[in-house]
C-alpha cells in the first residue's frame, strides 16, 4: 500500500459475492511468514490505543458541495477481532468478536443538506476533502483496542456493507497487541519504525474541515487530508 498511489486498487479489499455465509472472510489464508516484510511490516497496537484506518472514498460520499445527491447509502461499518489463530470461515463465524461499531454516515433524500458537509462523520463517508478528488479522497475510521483484549498476535477484520443490496466488503490483517504503549514503542524502535501514531495528530492539532490549524509545532510537517 505504501508504495502505490492512494486510491488505486491493490487487491486488499474482498467482496463476499454470492453467498457471504459460505465465502471465506479473508481473501488470502493467513501466513505471517510471507505476508509481512521489513518493507511492509505487521501492525502493532497497545491496549487502549485509538487506531486510525484510512481508505479511498471511491465516489461514495454524500456531500452537496460537489454531489447533488444526499442519498448515498451507508449500512454497516464494523471491526472484528478473531478468537484464536485460525482464519474465520465466513461472515457468520462464531469466532468473530466485535471490537467496534463505527456507525453509519448520515444519508437520505430528505435530510438537511448541511449535514452532508459537516465533519467528522461516523461511518464510511468521513472525508472532509472529498470534493477535491471524489474517486481517491481519503476517508478515515477509528477504533479502540479493548483494555481486556489478551496481548499477543491477532487477526483483525474490517467489514463494510455499503447497501443491503450489495454483498459485504472485508479486509483482514494481523497485528501484535501489547499490554502498554511503552512495550509497543520498544517493539517499533527495535524494528526501526516510528512510534508516532496517526491519532496523535488529532490530539496535538486542531483540525477544521480536514485542515490543521495552529499546530503546536509549526516546524514539523503534518499530513492533512
PDB file of C-alpha atoms in Angstrom:
ATOM      1  CA  UNK A   1       0.000   0.000   0.000  1.00  0.00           C
ATOM      2  CA  UNK A   2       2.719   2.488   0.970  1.00  0.00           C
ATOM      3  CA  UNK A   3       4.415   2.181  -2.439  1.00  0.00           C
ATOM      4  CA  UNK A   4       1.313   2.638  -4.588  1.00  0.00           C
ATOM      5  CA  UNK A   5      -0.852   5.659  -5.375  1.00  0.00           C
ATOM      6  CA  UNK A   6      -3.521   6.141  -2.742  1.00  0.00           C
ATOM      7  CA  UNK A   7      -6.888   5.054  -4.121  1.00  0.00           C
ATOM      8  CA  UNK A   8      -5.550   2.549  -6.645  1.00  0.00           C
ATOM      9  CA  UNK A   9      -6.865  -0.961  -6.154  1.00  0.00           C
ATOM     10  CA  UNK A  10      -4.127  -3.259  -4.866  1.00  0.00           C
ATOM     11  CA  UNK A  11      -6.323  -6.295  -4.249  1.00  0.00           C
ATOM     12  CA  UNK A  12      -6.710  -5.884  -0.488  1.00  0.00           C
ATOM     13  CA  UNK A  13     -10.479  -5.438  -0.456  1.00  0.00           C
ATOM     14  CA  UNK A  14     -12.514  -8.623  -0.580  1.00  0.00           C
ATOM     15  CA  UNK A  15     -16.147  -8.692  -1.677  1.00  0.00           C
ATOM     16  CA  UNK A  16     -18.196 -11.600  -0.381  1.00  0.00           C
ATOM     17  CA  UNK A  17     -20.119 -12.327  -3.558  1.00  0.00           C
ATOM     18  CA  UNK A  18     -22.936 -14.828  -3.947  1.00  0.00           C
ATOM     19  CA  UNK A  19     -23.023 -16.491  -0.525  1.00  0.00           C
ATOM     20  CA  UNK A  20     -21.385 -14.407   2.225  1.00  0.00           C
ATOM     21  CA  UNK A  21     -22.353 -17.029   4.773  1.00  0.00           C
ATOM     22  CA  UNK A  22     -20.186 -19.554   2.897  1.00  0.00           C
ATOM     23  CA  UNK A  23     -17.394 -17.410   1.401  1.00  0.00           C
ATOM     24  CA  UNK A  24     -14.061 -17.240   3.233  1.00  0.00           C
ATOM     25  CA  UNK A  25     -13.961 -13.965   5.134  1.00  0.00           C
ATOM     26  CA  UNK A  26     -10.299 -13.254   4.345  1.00  0.00           C
ATOM     27  CA  UNK A  27      -9.181 -13.076   0.725  1.00  0.00           C
ATOM     28  CA  UNK A  28      -5.953 -14.989   1.414  1.00  0.00           C
ATOM     29  CA  UNK A  29      -5.195 -17.640   4.052  1.00  0.00           C
ATOM     30  CA  UNK A  30      -3.175 -16.324   6.963  1.00  0.00           C
ATOM     31  CA  UNK A  31       0.581 -16.709   6.530  1.00  0.00           C
ATOM     32  CA  UNK A  32       2.597 -14.429   8.802  1.00  0.00           C
ATOM     33  CA  UNK A  33       5.919 -15.555   7.280  1.00  0.00           C
ATOM     34  CA  UNK A  34       5.141 -14.458   3.720  1.00  0.00           C
ATOM     35  CA  UNK A  35       2.582 -11.650   4.002  1.00  0.00           C
ATOM     36  CA  UNK A  36       4.723  -9.280   6.122  1.00  0.00           C
ATOM     37  CA  UNK A  37       8.243  -7.989   5.429  1.00  0.00           C
ATOM     38  CA  UNK A  38      10.638  -5.289   6.614  1.00  0.00           C
ATOM     39  CA  UNK A  39       9.170  -3.015   3.949  1.00  0.00           C
ATOM     40  CA  UNK A  40       5.552  -3.912   4.755  1.00  0.00           C
ATOM     41  CA  UNK A  41       5.659  -4.791   8.461  1.00  0.00           C
ATOM     42  CA  UNK A  42       2.842  -6.104  10.589  1.00  0.00           C
ATOM     43  CA  UNK A  43       0.906  -3.573  12.634  1.00  0.00           C
ATOM     44  CA  UNK A  44       1.487  -3.296  16.372  1.00  0.00           C
ATOM     45  CA  UNK A  45      -1.080  -1.921  18.816  1.00  0.00           C
ATOM     46  CA  UNK A  46      -1.406  -1.492  22.569  1.00  0.00           C
ATOM     47  CA  UNK A  47      -4.382  -1.822  24.896  1.00  0.00           C
ATOM     48  CA  UNK A  48      -6.494   1.316  24.838  1.00  0.00           C
ATOM     49  CA  UNK A  49      -4.924   2.654  21.634  1.00  0.00           C
ATOM     50  CA  UNK A  50      -7.101   4.524  19.152  1.00  0.00           C
ATOM     51  CA  UNK A  51      -6.279   3.113  15.732  1.00  0.00           C
ATOM     52  CA  UNK A  52      -6.930   5.180  12.605  1.00  0.00           C
ATOM     53  CA  UNK A  53      -7.774   3.390   9.357  1.00  0.00           C
ATOM     54  CA  UNK A  54      -7.620   5.186   6.016  1.00  0.00           C
ATOM     55  CA  UNK A  55      -9.464   4.259   2.853  1.00  0.00           C
ATOM     56  CA  UNK A  56     -10.277   5.823  -0.543  1.00  0.00           C
ATOM     57  CA  UNK A  57     -13.859   7.039  -0.871  1.00  0.00           C
ATOM     58  CA  UNK A  58     -14.342   5.683  -4.399  1.00  0.00           C
ATOM     59  CA  UNK A  59     -17.045   8.288  -5.199  1.00  0.00           C
ATOM     60  CA  UNK A  60     -19.209   7.046  -2.327  1.00  0.00           C
ATOM     61  CA  UNK A  61     -19.861  10.139  -0.180  1.00  0.00           C
ATOM     62  CA  UNK A  62     -22.929  12.330   0.181  1.00  0.00           C
ATOM     63  CA  UNK A  63     -21.559  15.882   0.128  1.00  0.00           C
ATOM     64  CA  UNK A  64     -23.659  18.555  -1.587  1.00  0.00           C
ATOM     65  CA  UNK A  65     -20.630  20.767  -2.195  1.00  0.00           C
ATOM     66  CA  UNK A  66     -19.880  18.601  -5.223  1.00  0.00           C
ATOM     67  CA  UNK A  67     -22.603  15.948  -5.496  1.00  0.00           C
ATOM     68  CA  UNK A  68     -26.309  16.678  -5.855  1.00  0.00           C
ATOM     69  CA  UNK A  69     -27.362  13.516  -4.067  1.00  0.00           C
ATOM     70  CA  UNK A  70     -27.871  13.131  -0.315  1.00  0.00           C
ATOM     71  CA  UNK A  71     -28.979   9.501  -0.580  1.00  0.00           C
ATOM     72  CA  UNK A  72     -25.551   7.813  -0.718  1.00  0.00           C
ATOM     73  CA  UNK A  73     -26.248   4.732   1.358  1.00  0.00           C
ATOM     74  CA  UNK A  74     -24.070   3.541   4.246  1.00  0.00           C
ATOM     75  CA  UNK A  75     -25.322   0.451   6.080  1.00  0.00           C
ATOM     76  CA  UNK A  76     -22.714  -1.075   8.395  1.00  0.00           C
ATOM     77  CA  UNK A  77     -19.088  -0.470   9.421  1.00  0.00           C
ATOM     78  CA  UNK A  78     -17.600  -2.945  11.891  1.00  0.00           C
ATOM     79  CA  UNK A  79     -14.201  -4.001  13.201  1.00  0.00           C
ATOM     80  CA  UNK A  80     -13.814  -7.579  14.468  1.00  0.00           C
ATOM     81  CA  UNK A  81     -11.015  -9.496  16.094  1.00  0.00           C
ATOM     82  CA  UNK A  82     -10.774 -13.246  15.539  1.00  0.00           C
ATOM     83  CA  UNK A  83     -10.923 -15.526  18.567  1.00  0.00           C
ATOM     84  CA  UNK A  84      -7.960 -17.860  18.026  1.00  0.00           C
ATOM     85  CA  UNK A  85      -5.340 -18.342  15.319  1.00  0.00           C
ATOM     86  CA  UNK A  86      -7.429 -19.961  12.593  1.00  0.00           C
ATOM     87  CA  UNK A  87      -8.886 -17.995   9.686  1.00  0.00           C
ATOM     88  CA  UNK A  88     -12.592 -17.223  10.217  1.00  0.00           C
ATOM     89  CA  UNK A  89     -14.681 -19.385   7.918  1.00  0.00           C
ATOM     90  CA  UNK A  90     -17.288 -16.856   6.870  1.00  0.00           C
ATOM     91  CA  UNK A  91     -19.272 -13.767   7.776  1.00  0.00           C
ATOM     92  CA  UNK A  92     -21.321 -15.716  10.338  1.00  0.00           C
ATOM     93  CA  UNK A  93     -18.298 -17.247  12.077  1.00  0.00           C
ATOM     94  CA  UNK A  94     -18.708 -17.614  15.831  1.00  0.00           C
ATOM     95  CA  UNK A  95     -15.012 -16.743  16.174  1.00  0.00           C
ATOM     96  CA  UNK A  96     -15.647 -13.101  15.261  1.00  0.00           C
ATOM     97  CA  UNK A  97     -15.734 -10.720  18.218  1.00  0.00           C
ATOM     98  CA  UNK A  98     -16.941  -7.166  17.561  1.00  0.00           C
ATOM     99  CA  UNK A  99     -14.297  -4.644  18.599  1.00  0.00           C
ATOM    100  CA  UNK A 100     -16.183  -1.549  17.487  1.00  0.00           C
ATOM    101  CA  UNK A 101     -19.270  -0.496  15.576  1.00  0.00           C
ATOM    102  CA  UNK A 102     -18.092   2.615  13.745  1.00  0.00           C
ATOM    103  CA  UNK A 103     -21.606   3.764  12.907  1.00  0.00           C
ATOM    104  CA  UNK A 104     -23.063   4.859   9.589  1.00  0.00           C
ATOM    105  CA  UNK A 105     -22.831   8.132   7.708  1.00  0.00           C
ATOM    106  CA  UNK A 106     -25.964  10.294   7.500  1.00  0.00           C
ATOM    107  CA  UNK A 107     -27.867   9.894   4.239  1.00  0.00           C
ATOM    108  CA  UNK A 108     -31.395  10.123   2.861  1.00  0.00           C
ATOM    109  CA  UNK A 109     -33.407  12.024   0.296  1.00  0.00           C
ATOM    110  CA  UNK A 110     -34.978  14.302   2.903  1.00  0.00           C
ATOM    111  CA  UNK A 111     -32.063  15.067   5.225  1.00  0.00           C
ATOM    112  CA  UNK A 112     -30.761  18.595   5.704  1.00  0.00           C
ATOM    113  CA  UNK A 113     -28.052  19.060   3.046  1.00  0.00           C
ATOM    114  CA  UNK A 114     -25.888  20.867   5.600  1.00  0.00           C
ATOM    115  CA  UNK A 115     -25.453  17.552   7.433  1.00  0.00           C
ATOM    116  CA  UNK A 116     -23.630  16.137   4.416  1.00  0.00           C
ATOM    117  CA  UNK A 117     -20.950  18.822   4.667  1.00  0.00           C
ATOM    118  CA  UNK A 118     -20.443  18.526   8.434  1.00  0.00           C
ATOM    119  CA  UNK A 119     -17.300  16.662   9.539  1.00  0.00           C
ATOM    120  CA  UNK A 120     -16.232  14.458  11.210  1.00  0.00           C
ATOM    121  CA  UNK A 121     -18.897  11.917  10.275  1.00  0.00           C
ATOM    122  CA  UNK A 122     -19.428   8.404  11.573  1.00  0.00           C
ATOM    123  CA  UNK A 123     -19.192   5.515   9.133  1.00  0.00           C
ATOM    124  CA  UNK A 124     -17.600   5.267   5.700  1.00  0.00           C
ATOM    125  CA  UNK A 125     -18.085   8.824   4.450  1.00  0.00           C
ATOM    126  CA  UNK A 126     -15.781  10.695   6.840  1.00  0.00           C
ATOM    127  CA  UNK A 127     -13.800  12.520   4.151  1.00  0.00           C
ATOM    128  CA  UNK A 128     -13.593  16.312   4.627  1.00  0.00           C
ATOM    129  CA  UNK A 129     -11.687  16.785   1.360  1.00  0.00           C
ATOM    130  CA  UNK A 130     -13.943  14.537  -0.683  1.00  0.00           C
ATOM    131  CA  UNK A 131     -14.757  17.196  -3.271  1.00  0.00           C
ATOM    132  CA  UNK A 132     -11.077  17.663  -4.161  1.00  0.00           C
ATOM    133  CA  UNK A 133     -10.894  14.124  -5.581  1.00  0.00           C
ATOM    134  CA  UNK A 134     -14.148  12.186  -5.419  1.00  0.00           C
ATOM    135  CA  UNK A 135     -12.593   8.934  -6.507  1.00  0.00           C
ATOM    136  CA  UNK A 136      -9.457   8.912  -4.383  1.00  0.00           C
ATOM    137  CA  UNK A 137     -10.155  11.266  -1.470  1.00  0.00           C
ATOM    138  CA  UNK A 138      -9.066   9.864   1.882  1.00  0.00           C
ATOM    139  CA  UNK A 139     -11.718   8.705   4.322  1.00  0.00           C
ATOM    140  CA  UNK A 140     -10.911   7.657   7.880  1.00  0.00           C
ATOM    141  CA  UNK A 141     -12.313   5.500  10.634  1.00  0.00           C
ATOM    142  CA  UNK A 142     -11.004   4.990  14.139  1.00  0.00           C
ATOM    143  CA  UNK A 143     -11.461   2.207  16.657  1.00  0.00           C
ATOM    144  CA  UNK A 144     -10.098   1.469  20.119  1.00  0.00           C
ATOM    145  CA  UNK A 145      -8.185  -1.644  21.166  1.00  0.00           C
ATOM    146  CA  UNK A 146     -10.163  -3.005  24.149  1.00  0.00           C
ATOM    147  CA  UNK A 147      -8.421  -2.919  27.510  1.00  0.00           C
ATOM    148  CA  UNK A 148      -9.477  -6.512  28.158  1.00  0.00           C
ATOM    149  CA  UNK A 149      -8.011  -7.905  24.918  1.00  0.00           C
ATOM    150  CA  UNK A 150      -5.390 -10.566  25.540  1.00  0.00           C
ATOM    151  CA  UNK A 151      -1.938  -9.338  24.420  1.00  0.00           C
ATOM    152  CA  UNK A 152      -0.474 -11.337  21.559  1.00  0.00           C
ATOM    153  CA  UNK A 153      -0.958 -11.700  17.823  1.00  0.00           C
ATOM    154  CA  UNK A 154      -4.483 -11.321  16.484  1.00  0.00           C
ATOM    155  CA  UNK A 155      -6.311 -11.206  13.169  1.00  0.00           C
ATOM    156  CA  UNK A 156      -8.480  -8.123  12.691  1.00  0.00           C
ATOM    157  CA  UNK A 157     -11.321  -7.838  10.180  1.00  0.00           C
ATOM    158  CA  UNK A 158     -12.942  -4.752   8.684  1.00  0.00           C
ATOM    159  CA  UNK A 159     -16.448  -5.237   7.315  1.00  0.00           C
ATOM    160  CA  UNK A 160     -18.393  -2.681   5.303  1.00  0.00           C
ATOM    161  CA  UNK A 161     -21.910  -3.096   3.967  1.00  0.00           C
ATOM    162  CA  UNK A 162     -22.472  -0.277   1.516  1.00  0.00           C
ATOM    163  CA  UNK A 163     -26.089  -1.155   0.792  1.00  0.00           C
ATOM    164  CA  UNK A 164     -28.357  -4.070   1.753  1.00  0.00           C
ATOM    165  CA  UNK A 165     -28.467  -4.883  -1.962  1.00  0.00           C
ATOM    166  CA  UNK A 166     -24.669  -5.219  -2.153  1.00  0.00           C
ATOM    167  CA  UNK A 167     -22.710  -8.054  -0.546  1.00  0.00           C
ATOM    168  CA  UNK A 168     -20.280  -7.122   2.267  1.00  0.00           C
ATOM    169  CA  UNK A 169     -16.722  -5.936   1.685  1.00  0.00           C
ATOM    170  CA  UNK A 170     -13.997  -7.157   4.051  1.00  0.00           C
ATOM    171  CA  UNK A 171     -10.278  -6.791   4.698  1.00  0.00           C
ATOM    172  CA  UNK A 172      -8.193  -8.883   7.103  1.00  0.00           C
ATOM    173  CA  UNK A 173      -4.831  -8.113   8.707  1.00  0.00           C
ATOM    174  CA  UNK A 174      -2.691  -9.300  11.587  1.00  0.00           C
ATOM    175  CA  UNK A 175      -1.336  -7.185  14.434  1.00  0.00           C
ATOM    176  CA  UNK A 176       0.757  -7.738  17.538  1.00  0.00           C
ATOM    177  CA  UNK A 177      -1.083  -6.336  20.559  1.00  0.00           C
ATOM    178  CA  UNK A 178       0.993  -5.207  23.538  1.00  0.00           C
ATOM    179  CA  UNK A 179      -0.156  -4.521  27.090  1.00  0.00           C
ATOM    180  CA  UNK A 180       1.286  -0.995  27.196  1.00  0.00           C
ATOM    181  CA  UNK A 181       2.342   1.783  24.844  1.00  0.00           C
ATOM    182  CA  UNK A 182       5.883   1.527  26.237  1.00  0.00           C
ATOM    183  CA  UNK A 183       6.101  -2.122  25.174  1.00  0.00           C
ATOM    184  CA  UNK A 184       4.655  -1.330  21.749  1.00  0.00           C
ATOM    185  CA  UNK A 185       7.054   1.578  21.290  1.00  0.00           C
ATOM    186  CA  UNK A 186      10.025  -0.609  22.270  1.00  0.00           C
ATOM    187  CA  UNK A 187       8.951  -3.091  19.584  1.00  0.00           C
ATOM    188  CA  UNK A 188       8.728  -0.314  16.976  1.00  0.00           C
ATOM    189  CA  UNK A 189      12.102   1.165  17.901  1.00  0.00           C
ATOM    190  CA  UNK A 190      13.741  -2.264  17.757  1.00  0.00           C
ATOM    191  CA  UNK A 191      12.405  -2.701  14.222  1.00  0.00           C
ATOM    192  CA  UNK A 192      13.312   0.808  13.057  1.00  0.00           C
ATOM    193  CA  UNK A 193       9.764   2.194  12.929  1.00  0.00           C
ATOM    194  CA  UNK A 194       8.291   5.452  14.188  1.00  0.00           C
ATOM    195  CA  UNK A 195       6.398   5.423  17.482  1.00  0.00           C
ATOM    196  CA  UNK A 196       4.116   8.283  16.429  1.00  0.00           C
ATOM    197  CA  UNK A 197       0.517   7.183  15.893  1.00  0.00           C
ATOM    198  CA  UNK A 198      -1.841   8.841  13.429  1.00  0.00           C
ATOM    199  CA  UNK A 199      -4.251   9.529  16.284  1.00  0.00           C
ATOM    200  CA  UNK A 200      -1.532  11.668  17.905  1.00  0.00           C
ATOM    201  CA  UNK A 201      -2.054  14.215  15.130  1.00  0.00           C
ATOM    202  CA  UNK A 202      -5.670  14.615  16.251  1.00  0.00           C
ATOM    203  CA  UNK A 203      -4.559  15.094  19.840  1.00  0.00           C
ATOM    204  CA  UNK A 204      -1.914  17.761  19.279  1.00  0.00           C
ATOM    205  CA  UNK A 205      -3.539  19.682  16.426  1.00  0.00           C
ATOM    206  CA  UNK A 206      -6.806  21.486  15.861  1.00  0.00           C
ATOM    207  CA  UNK A 207      -8.383  20.161  12.672  1.00  0.00           C
ATOM    208  CA  UNK A 208     -11.150  22.094  10.924  1.00  0.00           C
ATOM    209  CA  UNK A 209     -12.735  20.696   7.756  1.00  0.00           C
ATOM    210  CA  UNK A 210      -9.716  18.493   7.145  1.00  0.00           C
ATOM    211  CA  UNK A 211      -7.182  21.304   7.610  1.00  0.00           C
ATOM    212  CA  UNK A 212      -4.768  21.532  10.523  1.00  0.00           C
ATOM    213  CA  UNK A 213      -4.816  24.991  12.101  1.00  0.00           C
ATOM    214  CA  UNK A 214      -2.405  26.374  14.684  1.00  0.00           C
ATOM    215  CA  UNK A 215      -0.235  23.269  15.121  1.00  0.00           C
ATOM    216  CA  UNK A 216       1.763  23.165  18.330  1.00  0.00           C
ATOM    217  CA  UNK A 217       4.998  22.776  16.385  1.00  0.00           C
ATOM    218  CA  UNK A 218       4.615  24.510  13.001  1.00  0.00           C
ATOM    219  CA  UNK A 219       8.117  23.376  12.012  1.00  0.00           C
ATOM    220  CA  UNK A 220       7.093  19.734  11.784  1.00  0.00           C
ATOM    221  CA  UNK A 221       5.412  18.618   8.594  1.00  0.00           C
ATOM    222  CA  UNK A 222       1.914  17.393   9.346  1.00  0.00           C
ATOM    223  CA  UNK A 223      -0.025  15.342   6.868  1.00  0.00           C
ATOM    224  CA  UNK A 224      -3.514  16.701   6.229  1.00  0.00           C
ATOM    225  CA  UNK A 225      -6.253  15.144   4.177  1.00  0.00           C
TER     226      UNK A 225
END
